[in-house]
XYZ file of C-alpha atoms in Angstrom:
719
model
C 39.237 37.833 27.462
C 38.047 35.957 24.688
C 34.674 36.740 22.928
C 34.039 33.186 23.985
C 34.231 33.503 27.188
C 32.424 36.632 27.369
C 29.281 35.306 25.974
C 29.538 32.275 28.111
C 29.785 34.568 31.156
C 26.981 36.369 29.882
C 24.851 33.110 29.515
C 25.109 33.202 25.365
C 26.258 30.457 23.424
C 26.980 30.481 19.688
C 26.044 28.348 16.447
C 26.767 27.990 13.167
C 23.812 25.829 10.771
C 25.306 24.646 7.508
C 22.433 24.600 5.104
C 24.439 22.549 2.674
C 26.071 20.113 4.738
C 23.351 19.572 7.449
C 25.523 19.762 9.848
C 25.090 22.157 13.167
C 28.273 23.333 14.998
C 27.906 24.194 18.972
C 30.153 25.764 21.562
C 30.341 24.676 25.013
C 27.369 27.612 26.159
C 24.963 26.752 23.273
C 25.248 23.185 23.901
C 24.144 23.741 27.313
C 21.383 25.909 26.289
C 20.095 22.553 24.499
C 20.400 20.407 27.208
C 23.486 18.581 26.024
C 26.827 18.112 27.949
C 28.115 21.594 28.091
C 31.495 20.734 25.433
C 31.814 21.873 21.842
C 30.015 19.257 19.472
C 29.199 18.993 15.661
C 25.595 17.327 15.117
C 23.238 16.684 12.583
C 20.145 19.276 11.802
C 17.480 16.031 12.934
C 19.757 16.051 16.021
C 19.458 19.671 16.915
C 15.871 19.617 15.425
C 14.940 16.913 18.183
C 16.021 19.603 20.988
C 12.996 22.133 19.972
C 9.683 22.070 20.231
C 8.359 20.705 17.033
C 5.769 23.805 17.009
C 8.668 26.408 16.908
C 10.756 24.506 14.896
C 8.354 25.221 12.295
C 8.158 28.869 12.806
C 11.328 29.569 12.441
C 12.209 28.128 9.126
C 9.881 30.421 7.611
C 11.265 33.383 9.572
C 14.954 32.033 8.259
C 13.269 31.872 5.154
C 12.315 35.372 5.046
C 16.002 36.448 6.635
C 17.142 34.517 3.574
C 15.271 36.123 1.173
C 16.106 39.570 2.411
C 18.913 39.554 3.879
C 18.381 40.499 7.397
C 18.443 38.830 11.110
C 16.346 36.169 11.867
C 14.721 36.525 15.585
C 12.741 33.735 17.099
C 11.606 32.270 20.739
C 11.950 28.317 21.089
C 11.304 26.032 23.419
C 14.061 23.163 24.718
C 12.722 19.941 25.052
C 14.552 17.429 26.998
C 14.206 13.546 25.824
C 10.640 12.773 27.156
C 9.291 15.774 25.959
C 9.161 18.680 28.925
C 9.994 21.463 27.942
C 13.116 22.865 30.082
C 13.673 25.931 29.087
C 12.717 28.841 26.193
C 16.074 30.473 24.246
C 16.064 33.435 22.430
C 17.856 33.158 19.388
C 19.593 35.559 17.004
C 20.939 34.922 13.451
C 22.799 36.345 10.198
C 22.683 34.058 6.822
C 25.266 33.951 4.956
C 24.697 33.054 1.913
C 27.213 31.287 -0.094
C 25.519 30.810 -4.089
C 22.268 28.862 -3.627
C 23.302 27.513 -0.188
C 23.898 29.257 3.290
C 25.312 29.364 6.239
C 23.097 30.432 9.286
C 25.973 32.074 12.132
C 24.546 33.911 15.235
C 23.274 33.255 19.206
C 21.800 31.352 21.335
C 20.345 32.932 25.144
C 18.240 31.978 27.759
C 15.287 33.893 28.532
C 12.262 34.024 31.330
C 9.174 32.374 29.889
C 6.984 35.341 29.438
C 4.187 36.319 32.044
C 0.157 36.215 30.917
C -0.742 40.017 29.843
C 3.012 41.437 29.384
C 4.697 42.782 26.644
C 6.429 39.741 25.838
C 3.129 38.088 24.914
C 2.908 40.092 21.474
C 6.013 40.095 18.784
C 7.537 36.599 19.475
C 9.805 36.456 16.396
C 10.391 40.161 16.305
C 8.264 41.149 13.406
C 5.072 40.695 13.538
C 3.980 40.398 9.975
C 6.701 38.396 9.109
C 6.095 36.070 12.557
C 2.275 35.955 10.616
C 2.901 34.843 7.618
C 5.360 32.432 8.535
C 2.876 30.920 11.008
C -0.075 30.938 8.371
C 1.910 28.902 5.609
C 3.163 26.216 8.316
C -0.296 26.378 9.797
C -1.727 25.536 6.017
C 0.684 22.998 5.700
C -0.274 21.167 8.211
C -4.047 21.382 8.099
C -3.512 20.321 4.703
C -1.747 17.350 4.991
C -4.130 15.876 7.894
C -6.496 13.268 6.455
C -8.740 12.788 8.981
C -10.812 14.849 11.641
C -8.671 13.533 14.552
C -5.548 14.876 12.896
C -7.349 18.246 12.046
C -8.290 18.965 15.963
C -4.398 17.530 16.677
C -3.000 20.002 14.243
C -5.140 22.928 15.483
C -4.216 22.509 19.311
C -0.664 22.289 18.520
C -0.455 25.772 16.467
C 1.377 28.596 18.175
C 0.115 31.444 16.981
C 2.344 34.737 17.156
C 1.990 36.785 20.615
C -1.673 35.360 21.207
C -1.603 31.216 21.724
C -5.016 30.331 23.061
C -4.935 27.527 25.554
C -8.136 26.181 25.245
C -10.104 24.886 21.859
C -12.984 24.123 21.061
C -14.874 22.680 17.531
C -18.559 22.681 17.269
C -20.628 21.375 14.780
C -24.294 21.465 13.542
C -26.309 17.968 13.428
C -30.077 19.393 12.321
C -31.062 22.333 14.976
C -28.567 21.681 17.588
C -24.480 21.981 18.288
C -22.459 19.554 18.736
C -18.794 19.140 19.677
C -16.201 17.969 17.313
C -13.489 17.893 19.525
C -12.153 20.198 22.296
C -8.445 21.087 23.587
C -7.305 22.305 26.913
C -10.469 21.033 29.123
C -10.894 18.276 31.190
C -12.790 15.159 30.316
C -16.458 15.538 30.898
C -16.415 19.854 30.695
C -18.031 19.402 27.445
C -21.304 17.896 28.568
C -23.347 20.801 28.749
C -22.667 21.946 25.168
C -22.548 18.372 23.556
C -26.808 18.981 22.197
C -27.576 22.808 22.678
C -29.752 24.040 20.398
C -28.919 26.684 17.929
C -31.747 28.716 19.312
C -29.413 29.001 22.575
C -28.106 32.282 24.010
C -24.355 30.868 23.535
C -21.412 32.624 21.312
C -20.973 29.445 19.254
C -24.899 29.103 18.688
C -25.119 32.658 17.494
C -22.232 32.090 15.214
C -23.743 29.479 13.848
C -27.331 31.251 13.290
C -25.443 34.381 11.743
C -22.190 32.844 10.311
C -20.255 36.218 11.564
C -17.581 36.315 14.228
C -17.867 37.202 17.534
C -14.725 38.040 19.505
C -15.302 38.676 23.776
C -11.891 40.365 25.200
C -12.859 40.393 28.486
C -15.515 38.328 31.173
C -17.136 41.816 31.530
C -18.013 41.906 27.666
C -18.685 37.684 27.849
C -21.092 38.303 30.818
C -23.206 42.072 29.313
C -23.397 39.763 25.922
C -24.477 36.653 26.905
C -25.677 36.717 30.237
C -27.712 33.233 30.389
C -24.347 31.164 28.956
C -21.773 32.816 30.900
C -22.305 30.607 34.137
C -20.831 27.820 31.939
C -17.803 29.861 30.513
C -16.992 31.292 33.909
C -15.824 28.205 35.609
C -12.531 27.945 33.286
C -10.953 30.692 34.236
C -10.686 32.471 31.045
C -10.320 36.073 30.175
C -10.680 36.414 26.305
C -12.597 34.540 23.780
C -13.109 34.296 19.961
C -15.816 32.672 18.434
C -15.409 32.222 14.135
C -17.646 30.566 11.598
C -17.015 27.129 9.678
C -17.503 28.227 6.148
C -16.960 26.036 3.345
C -19.061 26.590 -0.050
C -20.986 29.514 1.697
C -22.516 27.423 4.099
C -21.401 27.649 8.205
C -20.371 24.157 8.969
C -19.664 25.033 12.413
C -18.098 27.322 15.011
C -14.282 27.339 15.696
C -13.396 28.746 19.854
C -10.384 29.978 20.514
C -9.866 30.803 24.200
C -7.061 32.682 26.355
C -5.926 32.696 29.979
C -4.554 36.071 29.182
C -6.525 39.259 27.802
C -6.510 39.883 23.848
C -6.979 42.653 21.997
C -8.337 41.353 19.175
C -6.217 44.022 17.084
C -6.949 43.982 13.459
C -4.146 41.521 12.781
C -5.143 39.555 15.483
C -8.644 39.109 13.854
C -6.801 38.108 10.314
C -4.959 35.310 12.093
C -7.962 34.048 13.540
C -10.222 34.507 10.318
C -7.359 32.705 7.740
C -6.723 30.166 10.454
C -10.892 29.744 10.917
C -10.932 29.387 7.150
C -8.343 26.850 6.553
C -9.809 24.934 9.352
C -13.040 24.411 7.868
C -12.020 23.593 4.564
C -9.194 21.035 6.722
C -12.593 19.219 8.161
C -14.093 19.551 5.107
C -11.676 17.442 3.295
C -11.424 14.769 6.245
C -15.334 14.935 6.697
C -15.414 13.423 2.422
C -12.284 11.013 3.178
C -13.972 9.600 6.079
C -17.486 8.915 4.312
C -15.417 7.644 1.377
C -13.836 5.438 3.959
C -16.749 4.037 5.833
C -17.937 3.624 2.006
C -14.955 1.495 0.876
C -14.938 -0.143 4.036
C -18.983 -1.322 3.834
C -17.830 -2.517 0.217
C -15.700 -4.303 1.320
C -17.274 -6.363 4.055
C -20.559 -6.692 2.056
C -18.611 -8.117 -0.906
C -15.787 -10.072 0.276
C -16.649 -13.335 1.558
C -15.698 -14.383 4.920
C -13.886 -18.083 4.299
C -15.713 -20.089 7.127
C -15.091 -22.564 9.313
C -11.915 -24.876 9.291
C -12.484 -26.726 6.390
C -11.863 -30.905 6.958
C -7.920 -31.557 5.633
C -7.211 -27.804 3.902
C -6.105 -24.852 5.497
C -7.167 -21.293 3.586
C -5.768 -17.870 4.097
C -6.844 -14.346 2.266
C -6.422 -11.295 1.730
C -7.617 -8.456 -0.034
C -6.170 -4.494 -0.103
C -7.428 -2.185 -1.979
C -5.582 0.627 -4.011
C -4.485 3.698 -2.328
C -6.258 6.473 -4.513
C -9.945 7.386 -4.705
C -12.476 5.606 -2.780
C -10.405 2.272 -1.951
C -12.403 0.027 -3.940
C -12.238 -1.848 -7.415
C -12.594 -5.141 -9.005
C -10.951 -7.538 -7.443
C -12.323 -10.201 -5.650
C -11.817 -13.743 -4.170
C -14.319 -16.605 -2.497
C -14.637 -19.637 -1.606
C -17.967 -22.119 -2.495
C -18.893 -25.639 -1.069
C -20.049 -27.797 -3.177
C -21.971 -31.141 -3.315
C -19.733 -33.993 -2.255
C -17.675 -32.204 0.038
C -15.584 -30.591 -3.233
C -14.479 -27.156 -2.198
C -13.949 -24.585 -5.458
C -12.186 -21.394 -5.009
C -11.680 -17.852 -6.966
C -9.912 -15.481 -7.609
C -10.724 -12.491 -10.138
C -9.553 -8.866 -11.401
C -12.757 -6.448 -13.330
C -11.309 -3.909 -15.356
C -10.918 -0.513 -13.574
C -10.576 0.665 -9.646
C -14.300 2.380 -9.336
C -17.062 1.718 -7.969
C -18.601 0.474 -11.426
C -15.779 -1.846 -11.384
C -16.784 -3.005 -7.502
C -20.836 -3.562 -9.057
C -19.368 -5.536 -11.717
C -17.901 -7.640 -9.554
C -20.410 -8.027 -6.748
C -22.444 -9.270 -10.091
C -19.825 -11.339 -11.297
C -19.141 -12.877 -8.098
C -22.696 -14.061 -7.531
C -22.958 -15.539 -10.827
C -20.055 -17.637 -10.378
C -21.391 -19.290 -6.957
C -24.710 -19.618 -8.953
C -23.088 -21.499 -11.460
C -20.816 -23.605 -9.391
C -23.654 -24.405 -7.074
C -25.778 -25.827 -10.035
C -22.923 -28.317 -10.207
C -20.996 -27.369 -13.376
C -17.642 -28.432 -14.327
C -15.248 -25.158 -13.442
C -14.916 -24.927 -18.067
C -18.725 -24.539 -18.177
C -18.892 -22.475 -15.223
C -16.215 -19.622 -16.887
C -18.144 -19.855 -19.995
C -21.035 -19.476 -18.317
C -20.011 -16.645 -16.457
C -18.025 -14.884 -19.425
C -21.308 -14.783 -21.522
C -23.412 -12.993 -18.238
C -20.383 -10.527 -18.241
C -20.084 -9.935 -21.842
C -24.552 -9.719 -21.430
C -24.784 -6.917 -18.803
C -21.794 -5.085 -20.623
C -22.180 -4.948 -24.097
C -24.892 -2.393 -24.058
C -23.251 -0.131 -22.182
C -21.772 3.399 -23.586
C -20.881 4.426 -26.871
C -17.570 1.421 -27.302
C -19.338 -0.884 -29.720
C -17.350 -4.330 -29.492
C -15.641 -5.417 -32.625
C -15.881 -9.151 -33.954
C -13.720 -10.439 -31.133
C -15.537 -8.940 -28.325
C -13.460 -5.748 -27.977
C -14.673 -2.193 -27.559
C -12.882 -0.018 -30.011
C -12.523 2.832 -27.742
C -10.347 0.834 -24.852
C -8.654 -0.554 -27.951
C -8.800 -4.110 -26.638
C -6.119 -5.681 -23.504
C -5.014 -3.555 -21.176
C -4.056 -0.983 -23.392
C -7.594 0.680 -22.483
C -6.940 0.865 -18.525
C -5.134 4.201 -18.718
C -3.296 5.293 -16.047
C -6.018 4.580 -13.186
C -6.586 1.093 -14.785
C -10.247 1.531 -15.586
C -12.467 1.607 -18.621
C -13.754 4.362 -20.388
C -16.818 6.127 -18.145
C -20.231 3.537 -19.501
C -17.641 1.084 -21.934
C -17.847 -2.112 -21.886
C -15.435 -4.198 -19.671
C -13.670 -7.763 -19.113
C -12.243 -9.654 -15.670
C -9.580 -11.866 -16.002
C -10.616 -14.618 -13.066
C -8.822 -18.241 -11.943
C -11.278 -20.731 -10.684
C -10.441 -23.900 -9.642
C -12.140 -27.029 -7.268
C -10.740 -29.241 -5.230
C -11.166 -32.870 -3.290
C -9.840 -32.584 0.132
C -9.851 -36.414 0.588
C -7.130 -36.897 -2.213
C -6.064 -33.435 -3.190
C -6.581 -33.778 -6.921
C -7.673 -29.863 -8.421
C -9.067 -28.951 -11.521
C -8.110 -25.456 -12.493
C -9.869 -23.275 -15.446
C -8.037 -19.881 -16.116
C -9.701 -16.889 -18.064
C -6.617 -14.592 -18.815
C -5.257 -14.425 -15.087
C -2.000 -15.040 -13.804
C -1.122 -18.311 -13.242
C -0.970 -20.106 -9.637
C 2.526 -21.057 -8.019
C 2.691 -23.973 -5.903
C 5.437 -24.147 -2.834
C 6.492 -27.880 -2.556
C 7.358 -29.938 0.358
C 11.053 -29.306 0.611
C 10.469 -25.360 -0.203
C 10.977 -25.651 -4.201
C 8.419 -22.500 -5.304
C 6.939 -22.969 -9.232
C 4.561 -21.327 -11.234
C 1.820 -23.924 -12.094
C 1.288 -23.986 -15.894
C -2.545 -23.927 -16.880
C -4.720 -23.745 -19.614
C -6.608 -20.984 -20.263
C -9.020 -18.810 -22.350
C -9.697 -14.975 -22.833
C -10.364 -12.628 -19.830
C -14.195 -12.935 -18.827
C -17.217 -10.529 -21.159
C -14.522 -10.352 -23.957
C -16.213 -13.312 -26.272
C -19.022 -14.649 -25.099
C -18.298 -17.943 -27.126
C -14.598 -18.721 -25.647
C -13.301 -22.026 -24.178
C -11.832 -22.295 -21.097
C -9.691 -25.803 -20.556
C -9.083 -27.675 -17.537
C -5.958 -28.550 -16.070
C -6.179 -31.077 -13.283
C -3.007 -31.932 -11.064
C -2.282 -33.260 -7.294
C -1.876 -31.361 -4.591
C 0.530 -33.057 -2.121
C 0.256 -32.973 1.154
C 2.062 -30.281 2.611
C 2.037 -28.327 -0.330
C 0.958 -24.623 -0.325
C -1.067 -23.692 -3.774
C -0.634 -19.750 -4.748
C -3.405 -17.542 -6.305
C -3.217 -14.161 -6.819
C -4.591 -11.091 -8.651
C -1.793 -9.023 -10.795
C -1.743 -6.203 -7.925
C 0.824 -8.469 -5.799
C 3.007 -8.845 -8.552
C 3.246 -5.648 -10.643
C 2.596 -3.037 -6.894
C 5.872 -1.097 -6.799
C 7.320 -0.662 -10.375
C 7.378 -4.461 -10.796
C 5.877 -5.992 -13.995
C 5.307 -9.488 -13.597
C 8.099 -11.126 -14.481
C 10.085 -9.194 -11.574
C 7.725 -9.399 -9.831
C 7.017 -12.553 -9.669
C 10.896 -13.472 -8.650
C 9.842 -10.941 -5.845
C 7.204 -13.222 -4.288
C 9.080 -16.651 -5.583
C 11.868 -15.694 -3.521
C 9.357 -14.680 -0.247
C 7.267 -18.219 -0.757
C 10.795 -19.828 -1.098
C 12.334 -17.973 2.348
C 9.182 -18.546 4.332
C 9.624 -21.013 7.365
C 7.224 -22.366 9.655
C 3.229 -24.124 8.350
C 1.312 -20.827 9.405
C -0.887 -19.515 5.780
C -2.017 -16.374 8.255
C 1.646 -15.299 8.712
C 2.727 -16.185 5.543
C -0.197 -14.126 3.436
C 0.752 -11.365 5.665
C 4.244 -11.423 5.058
C 3.342 -11.209 1.113
C 1.387 -8.407 1.528
C 3.855 -6.100 3.525
C 6.894 -6.996 1.276
C 5.037 -5.394 -1.529
C 2.888 -2.477 0.758
C 5.278 -2.248 3.764
C 8.013 0.488 4.165
C 10.853 -2.192 2.407
C 9.082 -1.695 -0.512
C 9.428 1.057 -1.119
C 13.290 0.496 -1.407
C 13.367 -2.503 -3.766
C 11.031 -0.949 -6.429
C 10.668 -2.658 -9.821
C 12.172 -1.256 -12.985
C 9.099 -0.002 -14.419
C 9.401 4.556 -13.494
C 5.661 4.254 -12.852
C 4.807 2.759 -9.370
C 1.435 1.371 -11.045
C -0.632 0.799 -7.694
C -3.498 -1.875 -7.601
C -5.602 -3.990 -5.989
C -4.694 -6.825 -4.325
C -6.370 -10.024 -3.898
C -4.695 -13.190 -2.488
C -5.597 -16.865 -1.317
C -3.557 -19.471 -0.476
C -4.573 -22.818 -0.143
C -2.741 -26.089 1.629
C -3.310 -29.479 2.174
C -2.970 -30.812 5.593
C -1.496 -34.391 6.453
C 2.168 -35.554 7.371
C 4.297 -33.940 4.563
C 6.858 -36.552 2.792
C 9.936 -35.054 2.964
C 11.918 -37.043 0.579
C 8.434 -36.861 -2.115
C 9.122 -36.421 -5.710
C 9.376 -32.857 -7.144
C 7.061 -32.971 -9.847
C 5.833 -30.632 -12.792
C 3.629 -30.699 -16.255
C 2.412 -28.886 -18.484
C 1.049 -29.189 -21.809
C 2.142 -26.994 -25.161
C -0.352 -26.748 -27.362
C 0.357 -26.816 -31.612
C -1.453 -23.282 -31.488
C 1.014 -22.009 -28.451
C 4.886 -22.914 -29.670
C 5.881 -19.836 -27.615
C 5.328 -22.043 -24.901
C 8.332 -23.766 -25.391
C 10.085 -21.066 -24.031
C 8.152 -21.207 -20.990
C 8.721 -25.855 -20.785
C 12.193 -24.740 -20.714
C 12.482 -22.041 -17.908
C 9.682 -23.540 -15.912
C 12.709 -26.928 -15.831
C 15.369 -24.696 -14.903
C 13.203 -23.870 -11.859
C 12.248 -27.354 -11.156
C 16.428 -27.807 -11.276
C 16.918 -24.956 -9.199
C 19.595 -26.647 -6.467
C 21.394 -29.150 -9.045
C 24.602 -29.184 -8.546
C 25.586 -29.730 -12.407
C 24.849 -27.069 -14.656
C 26.017 -28.592 -17.553
C 23.491 -31.273 -16.831
C 20.625 -28.592 -16.618
C 21.297 -27.073 -19.956
C 21.240 -31.048 -21.257
C 18.121 -31.424 -19.911
C 16.809 -27.646 -21.129
C 18.030 -28.548 -24.683
C 16.221 -32.370 -24.968
C 13.209 -31.060 -23.549
C 13.291 -28.304 -26.060
C 14.155 -30.699 -28.971
C 11.520 -33.443 -27.806
C 8.359 -30.536 -27.078
C 9.690 -29.164 -30.773
C 9.080 -32.413 -32.912
C 5.891 -33.284 -31.418
C 4.699 -29.993 -32.680
C 6.489 -30.239 -35.967
C 5.704 -33.989 -36.740
C 2.200 -34.504 -35.374
C -0.759 -32.651 -35.365
C -1.363 -32.275 -31.203
C -0.555 -31.441 -28.107
C 2.238 -32.092 -26.132
C 2.227 -33.338 -22.247
C 5.429 -32.623 -20.192
C 5.572 -34.129 -16.916
C 8.937 -34.062 -15.263
C 9.959 -35.576 -12.168
C 12.617 -35.173 -9.597
C 12.886 -38.236 -7.280
C 15.387 -39.713 -4.597
C 17.599 -42.642 -4.361
C 19.619 -43.415 -1.658
C 22.783 -41.749 -3.006
C 21.595 -39.183 -5.825
C 18.465 -37.704 -7.348
C 17.177 -38.514 -10.406
C 15.509 -36.468 -13.195
C 13.145 -38.082 -15.400
C 11.424 -36.220 -18.146
C 8.366 -37.691 -20.314
C 6.640 -36.175 -22.975
C 3.666 -37.631 -24.478
C 1.402 -37.220 -28.008
C -1.325 -38.457 -29.275
C 0.095 -39.916 -32.341
C 1.271 -43.915 -33.116
C 4.085 -42.871 -35.340
C 7.135 -43.804 -33.453
C 10.573 -41.851 -34.191
C 13.753 -43.397 -35.817
C 17.228 -42.745 -35.055
C 18.751 -41.366 -38.462
C 22.059 -39.900 -39.551
C 21.444 -36.204 -40.227
C 24.300 -34.860 -42.272
C 25.898 -31.864 -41.775
C 23.460 -29.771 -43.861
C 20.436 -31.483 -42.591
C 18.280 -29.061 -40.417
C 16.619 -31.863 -38.396
C 16.481 -35.604 -37.202
C 19.523 -34.797 -34.188
C 16.602 -35.275 -31.610
C 17.809 -39.191 -31.066
C 20.812 -38.500 -31.406
C 21.119 -35.798 -28.613
C 19.827 -38.105 -26.211
C 22.000 -40.523 -27.042
C 24.820 -38.538 -26.335
C 23.663 -36.388 -23.368
C 21.011 -38.740 -21.173
C 22.518 -41.452 -18.716
C 18.627 -43.363 -20.138
C 16.385 -42.926 -22.587
C 13.421 -44.350 -24.534
C 9.820 -44.404 -26.567
C 7.068 -46.516 -24.811
C 4.414 -47.048 -27.109
C 0.785 -46.346 -25.330
C -2.515 -47.538 -26.065
C -3.549 -43.648 -27.881
C 0.090 -42.289 -29.042
C 3.703 -42.795 -27.369
C 6.013 -41.464 -24.674
C 9.400 -40.390 -25.174
C 11.272 -39.745 -22.086
C 14.702 -39.670 -20.393
C 16.636 -39.903 -17.386
C 19.699 -37.899 -15.600
C 21.751 -39.231 -12.793
C 22.947 -35.930 -10.435
C 26.852 -36.406 -9.779
C 27.162 -38.207 -6.566
C 28.309 -34.378 -4.985
C 24.740 -33.651 -4.973
C 22.371 -33.247 -2.355
C 21.215 -36.981 -2.882
C 17.440 -36.019 -1.439
C 14.313 -33.817 -1.826
C 14.364 -32.196 1.034
């Protein structure tokens, strides 16, 4: 007779667990014992693990590691669960690790055993050797309690702990409020059973009260001992039908913060080993509860600060839809310097503000609150956007100028932080007490006309989602971040938000979270904006935050090695009204004499505007002509260049028209440069590449323009 047949006859199954591949091989009897069809099968480690009680699996993990290290047998008692989480049987596993280099295979048997009865010898060593089992249990308990982040999680972990040989069936955690005991949580009791214990004086003749008073553990191995030592409160405990009790102090930093009760339905002698386990668990439980209490206090403080400092957008604004989100950073106090605000202005105009004070700490949150109030005050006084930011910059400079030891240099940057983002350090905060700056974007909009005036202080540009789904960064003029130089000017940019268009403003946390830089982060957000369907701004706001902070973001990290988590503030503004699906696709930007690097931004901006243009050669031609036109303005005049690009729809095709205006009255002349000439080819290129071009004098200055017609194979409309 085969060995397999003999083992099957005595209800014993064989299994082999390959640690290297994670594959577990079961014979027919082993599969049956695990609640599977009675046939040989190979399963993944995760599939087999799902059949075991999670507490037992964690326990056997420590036992196996000891067996591998010592080359001995690994023995364990395991509860088998069905698909609904019910225990269907208990099996005993005896296995031998076969070590192969750094990996091993675990080969052994599974055999069904009867559930041990209370008070029998089966209650003692569950996993063979008591001390090995105890070490495995304590390691698992310590890891689980260390990972618990709230009081409720700590109590759930404590209730799930399966102590080797003498697991309690009733638990209670007592706290202290003044001179009275409180119930923090309990397990193994019915709702309402905690009533008599919820507000008990610490002077009461009750074990938990005495533990709190003295700081010493109390062990009651029998009801007779309980009655002898605590006759007054014995009737309260008698009705639960328990046989043994252990009350242990919860001590943190030398202070008794409460007591832990472990009650047993079977007699427990409380041997030195058993007391050692209970004492160790009580210490770990006290530390876990203390950490959870601090974390919950921090979260409550964070939520309170957020509720106080983050505005309520209030009732709907006629003609506008607004949605906003704030997500704090995941570390520390979960407060920072990001904020948004909405301000009602005289004449029906609305102001929207978004900003970011340097740092992720309480001081950043405090400065943010002061700066937000100052901005509201300046805006309510009727100042224009440029004046609002200029005054806010002087205000922030004034309240941080004398802080700390860092001295400002001539540009207002502290010597301590080196200026700019370099001073933020790993946590994104300035040196404690040192001056700080803030980025800010402030806009005013007239809901009736859609005219927007924006002033920007070192903040990321806003983006506009047009009615046809095209998304463009909206370049805006700007100045230094607030608080660096009290005399900084903040020029204003004006444009019109058309009905159906959506304006997005955000802090850099939305772009850079997840290992992204500003460029790769913008590409991620732009794809989400373009792919959004529907008109709900709330759904769009949720989608943007979920894409950055949700589970999927951890599988699509950016190019940076670190994740650089940061606060996130987000504002979405959409103008109501009938959207014209074939409305012109239009954008504009200024290239200043002092910012020749913006020529590259103008080229990239035009490519984004023509993202669905069918002729790539025409796109290259348009970019070349724009580069030539803007460069000529910066070289041959002493003023700025204003670029306006518009895609319009005809019956059959689309047309691109680009204008570059400047303040010079001198008109360009067509020349015939030689082969070695370094200039003079601008108008020649336009004559060769454009379908139409021209130069139009204006009252002050001139405008040079060109037009390109998309080939008939194009879309034929702007939808």
